[in-house]
């Protein structure tokens, strides 16, 4: 992923973490871990948090990237132990935007949740 795609992914994870009104420590830790995996610096992430409008979100084009992106979102949604309706709605929207079939998005997400719980 090129840098703007990485920053866009982190921006979306931050927005998802805030969908229920607050980002808890587990969610922030997961965001930091994803940022580290994507080779982003703490400074880049902090700048993004302070100025989210400066990054245009570019989604992955390959299937592996899309699956990883969605998996990161589902893991984040589960991080605080509460699957909030706003988080689920946002996760569904992201999945559709990534190109997943809207008729199966909810079952896809719930299947992923069950898989990750195991």
PDB file of C-alpha atoms in Angstrom:
ATOM      1  CA  UNK A   1       0.000   0.000   0.000  1.00  0.00           C
ATOM      2  CA  UNK A   2       1.291   3.409  -0.793  1.00  0.00           C
ATOM      3  CA  UNK A   3       1.435   6.019   1.961  1.00  0.00           C
ATOM      4  CA  UNK A   4      -1.889   7.740   1.177  1.00  0.00           C
ATOM      5  CA  UNK A   5      -3.707   4.399   1.180  1.00  0.00           C
ATOM      6  CA  UNK A   6      -2.135   3.590   4.535  1.00  0.00           C
ATOM      7  CA  UNK A   7      -3.138   6.933   6.010  1.00  0.00           C
ATOM      8  CA  UNK A   8      -6.637   6.552   4.577  1.00  0.00           C
ATOM      9  CA  UNK A   9      -6.997   3.163   6.236  1.00  0.00           C
ATOM     10  CA  UNK A  10      -5.934   4.609   9.593  1.00  0.00           C
ATOM     11  CA  UNK A  11      -8.317   7.540   9.094  1.00  0.00           C
ATOM     12  CA  UNK A  12     -11.203   5.112   8.526  1.00  0.00           C
ATOM     13  CA  UNK A  13     -10.218   3.060  11.578  1.00  0.00           C
ATOM     14  CA  UNK A  14     -10.181   6.226  13.692  1.00  0.00           C
ATOM     15  CA  UNK A  15     -13.624   7.190  12.382  1.00  0.00           C
ATOM     16  CA  UNK A  16     -14.916   3.685  13.125  1.00  0.00           C
ATOM     17  CA  UNK A  17     -13.464   3.798  16.644  1.00  0.00           C
ATOM     18  CA  UNK A  18     -15.300   7.071  17.247  1.00  0.00           C
ATOM     19  CA  UNK A  19     -18.615   5.823  15.800  1.00  0.00           C
ATOM     20  CA  UNK A  20     -19.876   4.872  19.268  1.00  0.00           C
ATOM     21  CA  UNK A  21     -18.835   8.230  20.706  1.00  0.00           C
ATOM     22  CA  UNK A  22     -15.458   7.303  22.185  1.00  0.00           C
ATOM     23  CA  UNK A  23     -12.295   5.474  21.227  1.00  0.00           C
ATOM     24  CA  UNK A  24     -11.187   3.278  24.113  1.00  0.00           C
ATOM     25  CA  UNK A  25      -7.641   2.130  24.893  1.00  0.00           C
ATOM     26  CA  UNK A  26      -8.012  -1.212  23.120  1.00  0.00           C
ATOM     27  CA  UNK A  27      -9.232   0.465  19.947  1.00  0.00           C
ATOM     28  CA  UNK A  28      -6.400   2.994  20.034  1.00  0.00           C
ATOM     29  CA  UNK A  29      -3.879   0.206  20.619  1.00  0.00           C
ATOM     30  CA  UNK A  30      -5.221  -1.667  17.603  1.00  0.00           C
ATOM     31  CA  UNK A  31      -5.024   1.466  15.461  1.00  0.00           C
ATOM     32  CA  UNK A  32      -1.405   1.929  16.575  1.00  0.00           C
ATOM     33  CA  UNK A  33      -0.637  -1.712  15.724  1.00  0.00           C
ATOM     34  CA  UNK A  34      -2.149  -1.398  12.242  1.00  0.00           C
ATOM     35  CA  UNK A  35      -0.260   1.860  11.689  1.00  0.00           C
ATOM     36  CA  UNK A  36       2.969   0.149  12.722  1.00  0.00           C
ATOM     37  CA  UNK A  37       2.262  -2.825  10.441  1.00  0.00           C
ATOM     38  CA  UNK A  38       1.700  -0.381   7.583  1.00  0.00           C
ATOM     39  CA  UNK A  39       5.000   1.370   8.417  1.00  0.00           C
ATOM     40  CA  UNK A  40       3.447   4.655   9.515  1.00  0.00           C
ATOM     41  CA  UNK A  41       5.111   6.726  12.194  1.00  0.00           C
ATOM     42  CA  UNK A  42       3.480   7.867  15.403  1.00  0.00           C
ATOM     43  CA  UNK A  43       3.914  11.438  14.154  1.00  0.00           C
ATOM     44  CA  UNK A  44       1.971  10.653  10.954  1.00  0.00           C
ATOM     45  CA  UNK A  45      -0.856   9.100  12.966  1.00  0.00           C
ATOM     46  CA  UNK A  46      -0.974  12.033  15.405  1.00  0.00           C
ATOM     47  CA  UNK A  47      -1.097  14.505  12.505  1.00  0.00           C
ATOM     48  CA  UNK A  48      -3.943  12.496  11.020  1.00  0.00           C
ATOM     49  CA  UNK A  49      -5.847  12.556  14.305  1.00  0.00           C
ATOM     50  CA  UNK A  50      -5.376  16.335  14.564  1.00  0.00           C
ATOM     51  CA  UNK A  51      -6.206  17.020  10.893  1.00  0.00           C
ATOM     52  CA  UNK A  52      -8.232  14.122   9.434  1.00  0.00           C
ATOM     53  CA  UNK A  53      -9.486  16.240   6.543  1.00  0.00           C
ATOM     54  CA  UNK A  54      -5.986  16.449   5.086  1.00  0.00           C
ATOM     55  CA  UNK A  55      -6.033  12.826   3.923  1.00  0.00           C
ATOM     56  CA  UNK A  56      -8.037  11.616   0.956  1.00  0.00           C
ATOM     57  CA  UNK A  57      -8.981   7.978   1.447  1.00  0.00           C
ATOM     58  CA  UNK A  58      -7.741   5.627  -1.269  1.00  0.00           C
ATOM     59  CA  UNK A  59      -9.066   2.107  -0.976  1.00  0.00           C
ATOM     60  CA  UNK A  60      -7.079  -1.010  -1.849  1.00  0.00           C
ATOM     61  CA  UNK A  61      -7.736  -2.405  -5.298  1.00  0.00           C
ATOM     62  CA  UNK A  62      -6.541  -5.994  -4.826  1.00  0.00           C
ATOM     63  CA  UNK A  63      -8.655  -8.669  -3.113  1.00  0.00           C
ATOM     64  CA  UNK A  64      -6.072  -9.388  -0.418  1.00  0.00           C
ATOM     65  CA  UNK A  65      -5.876  -5.706   0.498  1.00  0.00           C
ATOM     66  CA  UNK A  66      -9.665  -5.423   0.642  1.00  0.00           C
ATOM     67  CA  UNK A  67      -9.952  -8.460   2.900  1.00  0.00           C
ATOM     68  CA  UNK A  68      -7.215  -7.177   5.227  1.00  0.00           C
ATOM     69  CA  UNK A  69      -8.885  -3.741   5.333  1.00  0.00           C
ATOM     70  CA  UNK A  70     -12.266  -5.252   6.249  1.00  0.00           C
ATOM     71  CA  UNK A  71     -10.706  -7.620   8.783  1.00  0.00           C
ATOM     72  CA  UNK A  72      -8.942  -4.695  10.495  1.00  0.00           C
ATOM     73  CA  UNK A  73     -12.298  -2.910  10.732  1.00  0.00           C
ATOM     74  CA  UNK A  74     -14.086  -5.922  12.203  1.00  0.00           C
ATOM     75  CA  UNK A  75     -11.289  -6.509  14.728  1.00  0.00           C
ATOM     76  CA  UNK A  76     -11.515  -2.843  15.729  1.00  0.00           C
ATOM     77  CA  UNK A  77     -15.280  -3.079  16.043  1.00  0.00           C
ATOM     78  CA  UNK A  78     -14.818  -6.035  18.425  1.00  0.00           C
ATOM     79  CA  UNK A  79     -11.906  -4.540  20.384  1.00  0.00           C
ATOM     80  CA  UNK A  80     -13.911  -2.946  23.180  1.00  0.00           C
ATOM     81  CA  UNK A  81     -16.184  -5.970  23.574  1.00  0.00           C
ATOM     82  CA  UNK A  82     -19.255  -4.079  22.349  1.00  0.00           C
ATOM     83  CA  UNK A  83     -20.480  -4.240  18.771  1.00  0.00           C
ATOM     84  CA  UNK A  84     -22.254  -0.896  18.619  1.00  0.00           C
ATOM     85  CA  UNK A  85     -24.981  -0.405  15.983  1.00  0.00           C
ATOM     86  CA  UNK A  86     -23.212   2.691  14.638  1.00  0.00           C
ATOM     87  CA  UNK A  87     -19.956   0.750  14.288  1.00  0.00           C
ATOM     88  CA  UNK A  88     -21.745  -2.088  12.513  1.00  0.00           C
ATOM     89  CA  UNK A  89     -23.486   0.319  10.127  1.00  0.00           C
ATOM     90  CA  UNK A  90     -20.198   2.032   9.343  1.00  0.00           C
ATOM     91  CA  UNK A  91     -18.426  -1.302   8.883  1.00  0.00           C
ATOM     92  CA  UNK A  92     -21.154  -2.420   6.432  1.00  0.00           C
ATOM     93  CA  UNK A  93     -20.784   0.832   4.502  1.00  0.00           C
ATOM     94  CA  UNK A  94     -17.008   0.395   4.280  1.00  0.00           C
ATOM     95  CA  UNK A  95     -17.450  -3.210   3.113  1.00  0.00           C
ATOM     96  CA  UNK A  96     -19.811  -2.113   0.347  1.00  0.00           C
ATOM     97  CA  UNK A  97     -17.448   0.708  -0.605  1.00  0.00           C
ATOM     98  CA  UNK A  98     -14.641  -1.856  -0.827  1.00  0.00           C
ATOM     99  CA  UNK A  99     -16.740  -3.728  -3.386  1.00  0.00           C
ATOM    100  CA  UNK A 100     -18.236  -6.516  -1.293  1.00  0.00           C
ATOM    101  CA  UNK A 101     -21.763  -7.519  -2.366  1.00  0.00           C
ATOM    102  CA  UNK A 102     -24.290  -5.492  -0.378  1.00  0.00           C
ATOM    103  CA  UNK A 103     -26.698  -8.443  -0.133  1.00  0.00           C
ATOM    104  CA  UNK A 104     -24.165 -10.502   1.858  1.00  0.00           C
ATOM    105  CA  UNK A 105     -22.183  -7.828   3.718  1.00  0.00           C
ATOM    106  CA  UNK A 106     -23.865  -8.321   7.093  1.00  0.00           C
ATOM    107  CA  UNK A 107     -23.474 -12.112   7.038  1.00  0.00           C
ATOM    108  CA  UNK A 108     -19.882 -11.698   5.815  1.00  0.00           C
ATOM    109  CA  UNK A 109     -19.087  -9.410   8.750  1.00  0.00           C
ATOM    110  CA  UNK A 110     -20.845 -11.666  11.269  1.00  0.00           C
ATOM    111  CA  UNK A 111     -19.037 -14.734   9.880  1.00  0.00           C
ATOM    112  CA  UNK A 112     -15.762 -12.856  10.245  1.00  0.00           C
ATOM    113  CA  UNK A 113     -16.681 -11.941  13.834  1.00  0.00           C
ATOM    114  CA  UNK A 114     -17.335 -15.597  14.650  1.00  0.00           C
ATOM    115  CA  UNK A 115     -14.094 -16.688  12.979  1.00  0.00           C
ATOM    116  CA  UNK A 116     -12.091 -14.079  14.908  1.00  0.00           C
ATOM    117  CA  UNK A 117     -13.670 -15.090  18.216  1.00  0.00           C
ATOM    118  CA  UNK A 118     -12.279 -18.611  17.738  1.00  0.00           C
TER     119      UNK A 118
END
